[in-house]
JSON list of C-alpha atoms in Angstrom, two decimals:
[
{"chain": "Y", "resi": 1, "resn": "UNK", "atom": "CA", "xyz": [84.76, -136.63, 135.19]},
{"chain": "Y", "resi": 2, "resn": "UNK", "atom": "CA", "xyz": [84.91, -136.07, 130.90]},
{"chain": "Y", "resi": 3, "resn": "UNK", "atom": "CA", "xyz": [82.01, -136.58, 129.06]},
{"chain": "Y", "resi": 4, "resn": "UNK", "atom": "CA", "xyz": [81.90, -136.39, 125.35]},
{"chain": "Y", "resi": 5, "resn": "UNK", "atom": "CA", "xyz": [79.01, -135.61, 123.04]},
{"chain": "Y", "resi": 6, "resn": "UNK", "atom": "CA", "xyz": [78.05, -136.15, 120.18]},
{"chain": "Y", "resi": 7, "resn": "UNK", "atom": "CA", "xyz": [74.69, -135.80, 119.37]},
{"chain": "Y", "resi": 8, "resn": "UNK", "atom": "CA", "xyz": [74.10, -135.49, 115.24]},
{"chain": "Y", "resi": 9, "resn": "UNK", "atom": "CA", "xyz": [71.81, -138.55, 114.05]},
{"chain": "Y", "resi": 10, "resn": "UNK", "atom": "CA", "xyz": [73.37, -140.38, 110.98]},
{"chain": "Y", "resi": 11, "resn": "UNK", "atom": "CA", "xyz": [74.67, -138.38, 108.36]},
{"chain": "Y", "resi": 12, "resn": "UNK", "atom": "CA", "xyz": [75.34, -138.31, 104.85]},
{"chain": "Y", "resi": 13, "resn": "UNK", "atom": "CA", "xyz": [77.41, -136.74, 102.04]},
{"chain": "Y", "resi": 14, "resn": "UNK", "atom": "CA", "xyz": [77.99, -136.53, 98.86]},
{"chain": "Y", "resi": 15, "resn": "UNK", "atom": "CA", "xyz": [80.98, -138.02, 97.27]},
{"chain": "Y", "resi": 16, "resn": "UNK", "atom": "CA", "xyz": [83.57, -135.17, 97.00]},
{"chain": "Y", "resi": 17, "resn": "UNK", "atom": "CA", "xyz": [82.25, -132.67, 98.98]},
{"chain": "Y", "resi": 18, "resn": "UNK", "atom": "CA", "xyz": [83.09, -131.99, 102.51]},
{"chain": "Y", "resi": 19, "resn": "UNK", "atom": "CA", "xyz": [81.27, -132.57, 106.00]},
{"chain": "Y", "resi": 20, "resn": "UNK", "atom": "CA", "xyz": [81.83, -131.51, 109.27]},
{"chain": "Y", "resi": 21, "resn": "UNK", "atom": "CA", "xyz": [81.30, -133.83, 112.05]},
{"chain": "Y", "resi": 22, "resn": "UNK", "atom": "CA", "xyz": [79.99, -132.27, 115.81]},
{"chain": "Y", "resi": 23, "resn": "UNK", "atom": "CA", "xyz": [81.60, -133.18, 118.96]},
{"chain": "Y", "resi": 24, "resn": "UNK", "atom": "CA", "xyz": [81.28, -131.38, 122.54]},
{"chain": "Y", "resi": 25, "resn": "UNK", "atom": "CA", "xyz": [83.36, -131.95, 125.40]},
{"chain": "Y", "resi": 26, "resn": "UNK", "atom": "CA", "xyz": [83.20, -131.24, 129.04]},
{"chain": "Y", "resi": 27, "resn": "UNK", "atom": "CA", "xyz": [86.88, -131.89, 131.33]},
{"chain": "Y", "resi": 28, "resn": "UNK", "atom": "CA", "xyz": [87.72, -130.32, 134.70]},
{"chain": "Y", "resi": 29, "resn": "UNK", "atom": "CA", "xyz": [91.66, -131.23, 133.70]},
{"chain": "Y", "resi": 30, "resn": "UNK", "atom": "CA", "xyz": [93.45, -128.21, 132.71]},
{"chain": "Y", "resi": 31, "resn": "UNK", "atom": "CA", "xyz": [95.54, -130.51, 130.40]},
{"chain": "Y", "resi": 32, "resn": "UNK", "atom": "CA", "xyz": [93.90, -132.83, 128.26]},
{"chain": "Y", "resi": 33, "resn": "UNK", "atom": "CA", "xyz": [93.65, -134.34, 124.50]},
{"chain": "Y", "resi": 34, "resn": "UNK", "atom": "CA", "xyz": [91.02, -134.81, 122.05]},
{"chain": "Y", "resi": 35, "resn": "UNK", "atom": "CA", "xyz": [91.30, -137.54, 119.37]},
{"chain": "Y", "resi": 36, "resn": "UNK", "atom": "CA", "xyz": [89.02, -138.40, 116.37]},
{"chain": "Y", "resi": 37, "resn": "UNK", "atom": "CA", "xyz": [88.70, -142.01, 115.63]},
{"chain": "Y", "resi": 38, "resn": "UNK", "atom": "CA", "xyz": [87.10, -144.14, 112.46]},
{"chain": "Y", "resi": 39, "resn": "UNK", "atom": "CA", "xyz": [86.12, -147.10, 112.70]},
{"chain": "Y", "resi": 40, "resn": "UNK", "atom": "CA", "xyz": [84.66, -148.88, 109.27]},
{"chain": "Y", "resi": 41, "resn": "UNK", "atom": "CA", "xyz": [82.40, -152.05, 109.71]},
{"chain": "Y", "resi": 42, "resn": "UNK", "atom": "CA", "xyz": [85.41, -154.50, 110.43]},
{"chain": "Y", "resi": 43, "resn": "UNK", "atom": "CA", "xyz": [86.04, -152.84, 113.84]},
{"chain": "Y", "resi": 44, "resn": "UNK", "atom": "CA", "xyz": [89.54, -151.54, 113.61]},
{"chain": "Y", "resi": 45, "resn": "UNK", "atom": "CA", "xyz": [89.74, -148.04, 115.50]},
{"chain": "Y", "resi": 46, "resn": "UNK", "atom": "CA", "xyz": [91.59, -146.11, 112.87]},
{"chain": "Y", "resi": 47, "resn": "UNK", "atom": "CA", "xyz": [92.80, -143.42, 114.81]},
{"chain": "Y", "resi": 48, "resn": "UNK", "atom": "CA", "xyz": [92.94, -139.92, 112.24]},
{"chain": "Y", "resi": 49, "resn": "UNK", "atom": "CA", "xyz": [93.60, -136.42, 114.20]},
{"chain": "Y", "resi": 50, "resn": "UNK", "atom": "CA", "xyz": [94.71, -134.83, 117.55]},
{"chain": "Y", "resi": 51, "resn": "UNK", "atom": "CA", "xyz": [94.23, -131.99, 118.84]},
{"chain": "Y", "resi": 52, "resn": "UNK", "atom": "CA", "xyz": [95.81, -131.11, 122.41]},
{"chain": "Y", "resi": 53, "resn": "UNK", "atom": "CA", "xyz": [94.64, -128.39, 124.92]},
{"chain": "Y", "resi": 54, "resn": "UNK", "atom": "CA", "xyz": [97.30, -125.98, 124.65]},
{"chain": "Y", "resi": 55, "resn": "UNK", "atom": "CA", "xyz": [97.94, -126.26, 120.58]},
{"chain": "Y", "resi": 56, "resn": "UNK", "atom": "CA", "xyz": [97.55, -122.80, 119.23]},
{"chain": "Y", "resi": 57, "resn": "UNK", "atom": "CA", "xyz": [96.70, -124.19, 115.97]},
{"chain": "Y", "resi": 58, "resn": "UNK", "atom": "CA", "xyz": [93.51, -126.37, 114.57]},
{"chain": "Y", "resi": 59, "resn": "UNK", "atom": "CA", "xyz": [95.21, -129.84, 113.77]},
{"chain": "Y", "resi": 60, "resn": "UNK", "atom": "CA", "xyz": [95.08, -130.88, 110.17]},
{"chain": "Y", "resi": 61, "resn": "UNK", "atom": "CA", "xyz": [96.21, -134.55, 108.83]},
{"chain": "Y", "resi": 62, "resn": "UNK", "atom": "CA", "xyz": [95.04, -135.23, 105.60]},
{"chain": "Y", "resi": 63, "resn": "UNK", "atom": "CA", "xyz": [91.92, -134.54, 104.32]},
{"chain": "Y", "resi": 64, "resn": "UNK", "atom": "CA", "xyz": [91.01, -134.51, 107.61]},
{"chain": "Y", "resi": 65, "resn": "UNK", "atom": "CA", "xyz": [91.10, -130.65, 109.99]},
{"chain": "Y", "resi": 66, "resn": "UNK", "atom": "CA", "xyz": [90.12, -130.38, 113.88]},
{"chain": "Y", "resi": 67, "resn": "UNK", "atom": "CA", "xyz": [88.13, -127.29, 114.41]},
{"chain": "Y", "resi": 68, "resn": "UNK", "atom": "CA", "xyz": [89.06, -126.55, 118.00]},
{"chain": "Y", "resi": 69, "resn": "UNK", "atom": "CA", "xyz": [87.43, -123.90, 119.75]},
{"chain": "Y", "resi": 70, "resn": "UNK", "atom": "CA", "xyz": [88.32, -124.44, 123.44]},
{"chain": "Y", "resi": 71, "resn": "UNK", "atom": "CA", "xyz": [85.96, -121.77, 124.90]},
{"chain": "Y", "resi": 72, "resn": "UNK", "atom": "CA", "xyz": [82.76, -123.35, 123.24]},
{"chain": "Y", "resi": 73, "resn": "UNK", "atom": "CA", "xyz": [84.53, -126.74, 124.21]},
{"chain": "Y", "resi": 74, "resn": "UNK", "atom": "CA", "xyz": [83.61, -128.07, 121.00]},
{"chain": "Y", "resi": 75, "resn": "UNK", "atom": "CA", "xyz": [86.13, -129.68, 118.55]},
{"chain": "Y", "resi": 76, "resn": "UNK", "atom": "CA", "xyz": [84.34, -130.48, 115.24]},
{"chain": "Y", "resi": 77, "resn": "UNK", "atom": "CA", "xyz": [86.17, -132.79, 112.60]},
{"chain": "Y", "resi": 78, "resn": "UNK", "atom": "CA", "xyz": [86.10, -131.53, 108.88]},
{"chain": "Y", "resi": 79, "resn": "UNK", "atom": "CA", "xyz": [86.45, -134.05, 106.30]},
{"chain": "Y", "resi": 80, "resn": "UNK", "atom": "CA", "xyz": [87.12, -132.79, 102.58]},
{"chain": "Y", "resi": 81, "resn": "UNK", "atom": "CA", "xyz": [86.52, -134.22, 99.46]},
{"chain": "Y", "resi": 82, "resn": "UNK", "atom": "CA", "xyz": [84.45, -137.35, 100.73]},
{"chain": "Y", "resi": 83, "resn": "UNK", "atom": "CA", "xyz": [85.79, -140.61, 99.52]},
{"chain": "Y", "resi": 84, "resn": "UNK", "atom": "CA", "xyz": [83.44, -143.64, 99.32]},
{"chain": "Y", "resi": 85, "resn": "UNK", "atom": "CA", "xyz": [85.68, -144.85, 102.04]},
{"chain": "Y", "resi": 86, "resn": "UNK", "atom": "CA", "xyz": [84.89, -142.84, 104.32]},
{"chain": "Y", "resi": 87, "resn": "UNK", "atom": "CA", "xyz": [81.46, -144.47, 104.91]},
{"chain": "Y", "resi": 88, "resn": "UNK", "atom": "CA", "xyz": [81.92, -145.49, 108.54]},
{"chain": "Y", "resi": 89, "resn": "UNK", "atom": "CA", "xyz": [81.19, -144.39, 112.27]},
{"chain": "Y", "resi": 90, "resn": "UNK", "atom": "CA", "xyz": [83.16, -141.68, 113.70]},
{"chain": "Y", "resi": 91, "resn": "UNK", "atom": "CA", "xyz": [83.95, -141.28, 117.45]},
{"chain": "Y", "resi": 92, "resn": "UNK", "atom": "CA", "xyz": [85.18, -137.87, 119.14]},
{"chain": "Y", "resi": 93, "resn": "UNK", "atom": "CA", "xyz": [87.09, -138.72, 122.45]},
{"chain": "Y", "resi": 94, "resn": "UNK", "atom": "CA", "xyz": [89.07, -136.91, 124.98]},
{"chain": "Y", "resi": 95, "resn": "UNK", "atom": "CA", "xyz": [92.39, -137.92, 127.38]},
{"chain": "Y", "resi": 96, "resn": "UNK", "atom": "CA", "xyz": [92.32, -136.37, 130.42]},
{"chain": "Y", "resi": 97, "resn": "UNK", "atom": "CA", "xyz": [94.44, -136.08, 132.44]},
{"chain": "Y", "resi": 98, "resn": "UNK", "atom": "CA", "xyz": [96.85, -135.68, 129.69]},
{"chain": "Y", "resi": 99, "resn": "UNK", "atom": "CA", "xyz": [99.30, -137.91, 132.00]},
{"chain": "Y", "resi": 100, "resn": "UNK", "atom": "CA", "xyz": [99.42, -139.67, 134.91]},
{"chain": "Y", "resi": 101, "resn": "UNK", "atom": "CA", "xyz": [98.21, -143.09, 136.19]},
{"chain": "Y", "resi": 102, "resn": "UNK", "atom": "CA", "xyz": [94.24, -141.33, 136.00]},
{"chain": "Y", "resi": 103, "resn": "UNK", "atom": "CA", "xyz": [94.94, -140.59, 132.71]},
{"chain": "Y", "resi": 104, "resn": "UNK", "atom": "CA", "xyz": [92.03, -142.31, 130.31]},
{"chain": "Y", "resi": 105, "resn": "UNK", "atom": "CA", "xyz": [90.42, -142.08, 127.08]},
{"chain": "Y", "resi": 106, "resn": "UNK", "atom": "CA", "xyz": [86.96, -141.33, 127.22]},
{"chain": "Y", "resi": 107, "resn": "UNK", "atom": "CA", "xyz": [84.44, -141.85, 123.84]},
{"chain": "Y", "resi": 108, "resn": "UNK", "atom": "CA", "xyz": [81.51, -140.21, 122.66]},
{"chain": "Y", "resi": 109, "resn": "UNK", "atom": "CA", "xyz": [78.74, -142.68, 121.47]},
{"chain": "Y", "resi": 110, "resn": "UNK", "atom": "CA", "xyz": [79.74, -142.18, 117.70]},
{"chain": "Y", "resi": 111, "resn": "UNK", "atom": "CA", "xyz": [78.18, -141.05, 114.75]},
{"chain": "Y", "resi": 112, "resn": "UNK", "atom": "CA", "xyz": [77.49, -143.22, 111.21]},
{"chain": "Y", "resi": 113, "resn": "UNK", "atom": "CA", "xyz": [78.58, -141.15, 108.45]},
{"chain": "Y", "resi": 114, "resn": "UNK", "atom": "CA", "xyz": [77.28, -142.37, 104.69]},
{"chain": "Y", "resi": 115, "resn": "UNK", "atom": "CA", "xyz": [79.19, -141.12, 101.54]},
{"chain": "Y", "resi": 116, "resn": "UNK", "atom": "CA", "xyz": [76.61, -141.14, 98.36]},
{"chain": "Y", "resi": 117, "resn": "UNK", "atom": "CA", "xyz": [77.73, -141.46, 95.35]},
{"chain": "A", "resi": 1, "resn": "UNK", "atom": "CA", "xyz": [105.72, -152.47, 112.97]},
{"chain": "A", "resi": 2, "resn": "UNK", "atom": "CA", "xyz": [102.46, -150.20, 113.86]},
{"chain": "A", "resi": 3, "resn": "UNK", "atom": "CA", "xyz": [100.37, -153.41, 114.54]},
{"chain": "A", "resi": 4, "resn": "UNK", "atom": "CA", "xyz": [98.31, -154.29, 117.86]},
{"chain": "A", "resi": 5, "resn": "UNK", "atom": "CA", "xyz": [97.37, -158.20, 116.96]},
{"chain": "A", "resi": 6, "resn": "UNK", "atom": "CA", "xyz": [94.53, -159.89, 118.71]},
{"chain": "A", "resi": 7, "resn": "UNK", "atom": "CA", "xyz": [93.86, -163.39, 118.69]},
{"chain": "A", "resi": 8, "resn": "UNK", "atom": "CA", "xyz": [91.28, -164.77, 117.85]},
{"chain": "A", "resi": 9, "resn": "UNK", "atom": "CA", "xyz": [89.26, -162.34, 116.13]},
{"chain": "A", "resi": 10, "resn": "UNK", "atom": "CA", "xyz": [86.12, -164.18, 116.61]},
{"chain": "A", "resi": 11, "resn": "UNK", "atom": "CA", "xyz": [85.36, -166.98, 119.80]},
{"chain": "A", "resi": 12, "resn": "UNK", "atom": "CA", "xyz": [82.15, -167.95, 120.69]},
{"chain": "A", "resi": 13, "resn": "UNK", "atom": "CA", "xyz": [81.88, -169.57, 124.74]},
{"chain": "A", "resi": 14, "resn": "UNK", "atom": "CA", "xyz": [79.18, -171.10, 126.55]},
{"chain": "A", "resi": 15, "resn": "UNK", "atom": "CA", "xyz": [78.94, -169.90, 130.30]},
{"chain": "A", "resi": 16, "resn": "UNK", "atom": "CA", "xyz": [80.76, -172.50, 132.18]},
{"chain": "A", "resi": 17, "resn": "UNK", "atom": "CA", "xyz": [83.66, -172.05, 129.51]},
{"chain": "A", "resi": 18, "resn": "UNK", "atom": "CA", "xyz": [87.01, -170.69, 130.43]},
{"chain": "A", "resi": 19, "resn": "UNK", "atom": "CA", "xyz": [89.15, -168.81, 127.74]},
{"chain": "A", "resi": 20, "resn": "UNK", "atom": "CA", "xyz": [91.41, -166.01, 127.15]},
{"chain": "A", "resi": 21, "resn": "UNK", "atom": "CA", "xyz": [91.30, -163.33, 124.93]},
{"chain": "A", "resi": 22, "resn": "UNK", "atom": "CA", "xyz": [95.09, -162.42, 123.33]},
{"chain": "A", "resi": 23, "resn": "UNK", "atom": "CA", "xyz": [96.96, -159.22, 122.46]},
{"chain": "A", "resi": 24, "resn": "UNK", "atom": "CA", "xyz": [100.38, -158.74, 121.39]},
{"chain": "A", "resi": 25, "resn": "UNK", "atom": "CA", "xyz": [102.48, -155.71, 120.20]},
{"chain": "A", "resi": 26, "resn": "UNK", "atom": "CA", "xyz": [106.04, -155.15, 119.51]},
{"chain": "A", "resi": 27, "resn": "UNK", "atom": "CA", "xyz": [106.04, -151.33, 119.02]},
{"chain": "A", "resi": 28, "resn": "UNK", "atom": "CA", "xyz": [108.14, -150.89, 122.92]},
{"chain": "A", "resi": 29, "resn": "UNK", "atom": "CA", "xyz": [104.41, -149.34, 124.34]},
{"chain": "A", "resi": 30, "resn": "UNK", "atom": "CA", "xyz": [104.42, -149.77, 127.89]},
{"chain": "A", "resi": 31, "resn": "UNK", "atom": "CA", "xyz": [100.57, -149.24, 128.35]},
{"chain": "A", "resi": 32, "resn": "UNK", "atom": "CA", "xyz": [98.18, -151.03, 127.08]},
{"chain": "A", "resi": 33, "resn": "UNK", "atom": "CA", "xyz": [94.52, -151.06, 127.50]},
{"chain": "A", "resi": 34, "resn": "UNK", "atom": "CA", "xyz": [91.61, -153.50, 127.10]},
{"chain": "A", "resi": 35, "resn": "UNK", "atom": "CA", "xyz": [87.81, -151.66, 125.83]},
{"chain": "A", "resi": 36, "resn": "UNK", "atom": "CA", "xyz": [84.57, -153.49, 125.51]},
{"chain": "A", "resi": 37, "resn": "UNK", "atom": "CA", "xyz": [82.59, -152.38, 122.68]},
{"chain": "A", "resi": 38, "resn": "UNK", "atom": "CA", "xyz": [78.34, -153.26, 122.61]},
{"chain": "A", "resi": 39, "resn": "UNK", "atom": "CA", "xyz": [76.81, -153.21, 118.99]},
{"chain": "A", "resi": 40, "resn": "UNK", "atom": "CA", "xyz": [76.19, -149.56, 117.77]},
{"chain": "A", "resi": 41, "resn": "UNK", "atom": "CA", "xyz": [78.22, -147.70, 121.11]},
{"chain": "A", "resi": 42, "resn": "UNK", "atom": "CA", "xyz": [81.37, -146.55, 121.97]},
{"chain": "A", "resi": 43, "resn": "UNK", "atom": "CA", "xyz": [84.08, -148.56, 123.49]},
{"chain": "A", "resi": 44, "resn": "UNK", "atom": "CA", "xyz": [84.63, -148.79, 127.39]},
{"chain": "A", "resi": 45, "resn": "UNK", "atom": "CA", "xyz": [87.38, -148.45, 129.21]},
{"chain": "A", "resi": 46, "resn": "UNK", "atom": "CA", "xyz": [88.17, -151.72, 131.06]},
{"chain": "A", "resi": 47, "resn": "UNK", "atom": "CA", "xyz": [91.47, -151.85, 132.34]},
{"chain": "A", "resi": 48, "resn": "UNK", "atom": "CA", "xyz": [94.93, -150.04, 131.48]},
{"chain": "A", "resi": 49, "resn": "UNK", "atom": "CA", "xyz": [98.53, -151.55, 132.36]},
{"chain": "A", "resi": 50, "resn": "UNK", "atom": "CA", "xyz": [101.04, -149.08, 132.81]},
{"chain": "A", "resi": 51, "resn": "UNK", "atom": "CA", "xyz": [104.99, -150.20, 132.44]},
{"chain": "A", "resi": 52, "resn": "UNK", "atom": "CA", "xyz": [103.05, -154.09, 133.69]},
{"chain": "A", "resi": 53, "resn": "UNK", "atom": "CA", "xyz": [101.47, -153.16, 136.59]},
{"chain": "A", "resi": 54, "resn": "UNK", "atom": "CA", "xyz": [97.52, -152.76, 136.48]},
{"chain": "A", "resi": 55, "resn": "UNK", "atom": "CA", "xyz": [96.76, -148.80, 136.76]},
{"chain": "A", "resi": 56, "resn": "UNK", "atom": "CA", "xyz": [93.08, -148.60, 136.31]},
{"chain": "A", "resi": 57, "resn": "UNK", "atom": "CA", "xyz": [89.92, -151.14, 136.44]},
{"chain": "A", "resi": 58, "resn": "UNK", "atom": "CA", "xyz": [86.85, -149.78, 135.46]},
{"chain": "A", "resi": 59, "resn": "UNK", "atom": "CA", "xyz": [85.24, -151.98, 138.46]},
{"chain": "A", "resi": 60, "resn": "UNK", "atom": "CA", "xyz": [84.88, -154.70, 136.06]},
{"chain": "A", "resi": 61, "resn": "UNK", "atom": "CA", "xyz": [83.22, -157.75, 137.26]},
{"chain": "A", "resi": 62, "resn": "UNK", "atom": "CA", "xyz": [85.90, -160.28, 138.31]},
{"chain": "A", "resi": 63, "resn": "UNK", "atom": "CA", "xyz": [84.90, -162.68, 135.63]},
{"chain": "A", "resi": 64, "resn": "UNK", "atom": "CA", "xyz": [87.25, -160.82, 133.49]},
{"chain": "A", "resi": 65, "resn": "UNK", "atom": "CA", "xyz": [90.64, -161.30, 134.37]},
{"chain": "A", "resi": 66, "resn": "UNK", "atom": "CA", "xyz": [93.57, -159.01, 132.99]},
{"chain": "A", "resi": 67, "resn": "UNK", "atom": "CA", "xyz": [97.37, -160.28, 132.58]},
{"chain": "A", "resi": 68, "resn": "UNK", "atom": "CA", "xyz": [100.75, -158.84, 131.32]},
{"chain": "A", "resi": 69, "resn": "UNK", "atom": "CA", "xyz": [102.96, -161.01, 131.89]},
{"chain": "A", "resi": 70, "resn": "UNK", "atom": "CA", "xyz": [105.46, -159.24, 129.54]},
{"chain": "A", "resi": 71, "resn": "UNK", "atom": "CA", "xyz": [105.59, -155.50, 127.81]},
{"chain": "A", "resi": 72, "resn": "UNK", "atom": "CA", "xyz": [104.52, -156.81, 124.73]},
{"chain": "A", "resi": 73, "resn": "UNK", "atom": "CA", "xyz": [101.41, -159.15, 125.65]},
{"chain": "A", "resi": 74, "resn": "UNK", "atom": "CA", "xyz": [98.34, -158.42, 127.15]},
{"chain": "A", "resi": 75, "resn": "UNK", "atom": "CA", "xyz": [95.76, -161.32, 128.07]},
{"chain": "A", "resi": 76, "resn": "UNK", "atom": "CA", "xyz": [92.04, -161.15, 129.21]},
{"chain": "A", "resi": 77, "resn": "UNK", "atom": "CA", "xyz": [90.88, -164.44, 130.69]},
{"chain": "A", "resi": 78, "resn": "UNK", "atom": "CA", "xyz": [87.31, -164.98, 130.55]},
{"chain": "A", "resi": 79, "resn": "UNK", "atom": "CA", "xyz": [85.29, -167.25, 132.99]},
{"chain": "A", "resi": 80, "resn": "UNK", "atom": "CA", "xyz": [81.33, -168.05, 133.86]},
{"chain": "A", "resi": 81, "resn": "UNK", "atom": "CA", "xyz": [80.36, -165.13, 131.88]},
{"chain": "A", "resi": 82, "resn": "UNK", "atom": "CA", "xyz": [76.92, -164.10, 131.10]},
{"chain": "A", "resi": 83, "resn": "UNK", "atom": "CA", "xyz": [75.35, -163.69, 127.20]},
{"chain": "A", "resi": 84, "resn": "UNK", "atom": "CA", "xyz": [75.50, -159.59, 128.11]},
{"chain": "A", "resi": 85, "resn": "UNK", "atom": "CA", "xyz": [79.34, -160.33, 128.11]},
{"chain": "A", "resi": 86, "resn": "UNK", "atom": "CA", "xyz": [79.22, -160.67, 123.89]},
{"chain": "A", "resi": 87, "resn": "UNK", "atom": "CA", "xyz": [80.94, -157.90, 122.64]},
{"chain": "A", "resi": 88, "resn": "UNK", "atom": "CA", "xyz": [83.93, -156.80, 121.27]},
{"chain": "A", "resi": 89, "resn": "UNK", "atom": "CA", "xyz": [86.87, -156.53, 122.84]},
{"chain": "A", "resi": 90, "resn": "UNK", "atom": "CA", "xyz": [89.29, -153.85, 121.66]},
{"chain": "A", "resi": 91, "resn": "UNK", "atom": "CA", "xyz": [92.94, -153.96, 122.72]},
{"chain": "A", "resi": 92, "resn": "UNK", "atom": "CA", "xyz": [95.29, -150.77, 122.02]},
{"chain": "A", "resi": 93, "resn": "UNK", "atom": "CA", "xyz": [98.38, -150.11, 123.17]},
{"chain": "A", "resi": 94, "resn": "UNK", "atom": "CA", "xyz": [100.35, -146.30, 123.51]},
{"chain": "A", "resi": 95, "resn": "UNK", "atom": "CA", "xyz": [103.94, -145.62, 123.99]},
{"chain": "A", "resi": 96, "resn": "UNK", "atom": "CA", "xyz": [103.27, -144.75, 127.91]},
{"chain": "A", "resi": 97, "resn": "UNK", "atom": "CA", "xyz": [99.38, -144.30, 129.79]},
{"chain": "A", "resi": 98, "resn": "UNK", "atom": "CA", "xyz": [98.41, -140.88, 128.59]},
{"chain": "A", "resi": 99, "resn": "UNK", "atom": "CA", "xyz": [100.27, -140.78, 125.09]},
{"chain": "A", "resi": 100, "resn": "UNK", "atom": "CA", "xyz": [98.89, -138.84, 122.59]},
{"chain": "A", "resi": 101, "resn": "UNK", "atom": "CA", "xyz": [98.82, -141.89, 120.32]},
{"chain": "A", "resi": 102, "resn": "UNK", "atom": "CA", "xyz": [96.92, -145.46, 121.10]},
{"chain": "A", "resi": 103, "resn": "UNK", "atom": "CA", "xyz": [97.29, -148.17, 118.57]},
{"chain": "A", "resi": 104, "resn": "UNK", "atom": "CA", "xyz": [94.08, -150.14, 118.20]},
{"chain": "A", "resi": 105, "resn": "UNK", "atom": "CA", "xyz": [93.79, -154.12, 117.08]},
{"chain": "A", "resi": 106, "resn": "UNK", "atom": "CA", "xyz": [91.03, -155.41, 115.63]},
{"chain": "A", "resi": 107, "resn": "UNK", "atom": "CA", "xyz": [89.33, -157.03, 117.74]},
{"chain": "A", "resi": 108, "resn": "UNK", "atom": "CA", "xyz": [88.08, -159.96, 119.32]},
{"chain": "A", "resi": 109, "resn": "UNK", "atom": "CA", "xyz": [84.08, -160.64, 118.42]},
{"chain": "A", "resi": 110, "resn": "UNK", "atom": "CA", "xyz": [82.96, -162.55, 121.61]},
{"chain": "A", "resi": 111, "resn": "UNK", "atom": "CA", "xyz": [79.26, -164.70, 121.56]},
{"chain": "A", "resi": 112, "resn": "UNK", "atom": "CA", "xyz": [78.51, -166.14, 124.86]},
{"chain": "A", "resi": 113, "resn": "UNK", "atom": "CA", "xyz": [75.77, -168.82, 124.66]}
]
């Protein structure tokens, strides 16, 4: 089975700086995904960066980077230059299988992220 | 057209009510996927339809009751549930089961009284 952890209480950060959110995984799937999702107080899961198994390079989108390190099995999301917007709760999760009628997304319990002004 | 649409985004049901929750896209995904999120946790997995056919139930309790009766429309018909059913329920839909992109709606607040 995946698990997915995410373990830092609330956090908080200064407008225009950057923070780096910390997520663990565990998968016995040789193949598999892991996602960041944001998801602001009217419940829409915004989905913002992907990172797959087998990508040689840390995914970027934005303002927003993966940093992958597969044999730590941690992939930690780094936000830059906070935006007020940004104030919301953040959920690491992981596909695996990567394909296949198994194949399931699987969320860690989220952390709340406050940007100060 | 990126948009999951669920309908309606808030119901409130007393237990002997029957109702359906509704989710529609028109992006050509052929799996699509029904979560049930508590206050302050992540969302569960509760089922996944794969090309119309159910591929996985999370051995939900058969007071939930999935359909897709078409590629583009997934339904969740509710009956006799319980005030621990109030949630809310997250429909997303990805190209095929296991795509490395879901498309989430909004929502569906649920209240059971």
């Amino acid at each position: 089975a995946q698990k997915i952890t995410q373990t830092q209480p609330g956090m908080f950060v200064q407008e225009k700086e950057a923070v780096t959110l910390d997520c663990t995984y565990d998968t016995s799937d040789p193949s598999y995904g892991l996602f960041w999702y944001k998801q602001p107080s009217s419940g829409e899961m915004i989905f913002l960066i992907y990172q797959g198994s087998y990508d040689q390079q840390n995914a970027t989108e934005g303002r927003y980077s993966l940093n992958f390190q597969k044999a730590r099995k941690s992939a930690n999301l780094v936000i830059s230059a906070s935006q007020l917007g940004d104030s919301a709760m953040y959920f690491c999760a992981i596909l695996s299988p990567l394909t296949g009628a198994n194949s399931k997304l699987t969320f860690g319990k989220g952390i709340t992220l406050s940007v100060r002004p | 057209d990126t948009e999951v649409t669920q309908t309606p985004k808030h119901l409130v049901m007393g237990m002997t009510n029957k109702k359906s929750l509704k989710c529609e896209q028109h992006m050509g995904h052929r799996a699509m996927y029904w979560y049930k999120q508590k206050a302050k946790k992540p969302p569960e997995l509760m089922f996944v339809y794969s090309y119309e056919k159910l591929s996985i139930n999370e051995s939900v309790p058969s007071r939930f009751s999935p359909e897709c009766p078409n590629s583009s429309l997934l339904n969740l018909h509710l009956h006799a549930l319980q005030p621990e059913d109030s949630a809310l329920y997250l429909c997303a839909s990805s190209l095929i089961q296991g795509s490395t992109e879901a498309f989430f709606g909004q929502g569906t607040r649920l209240t059971v009284v």
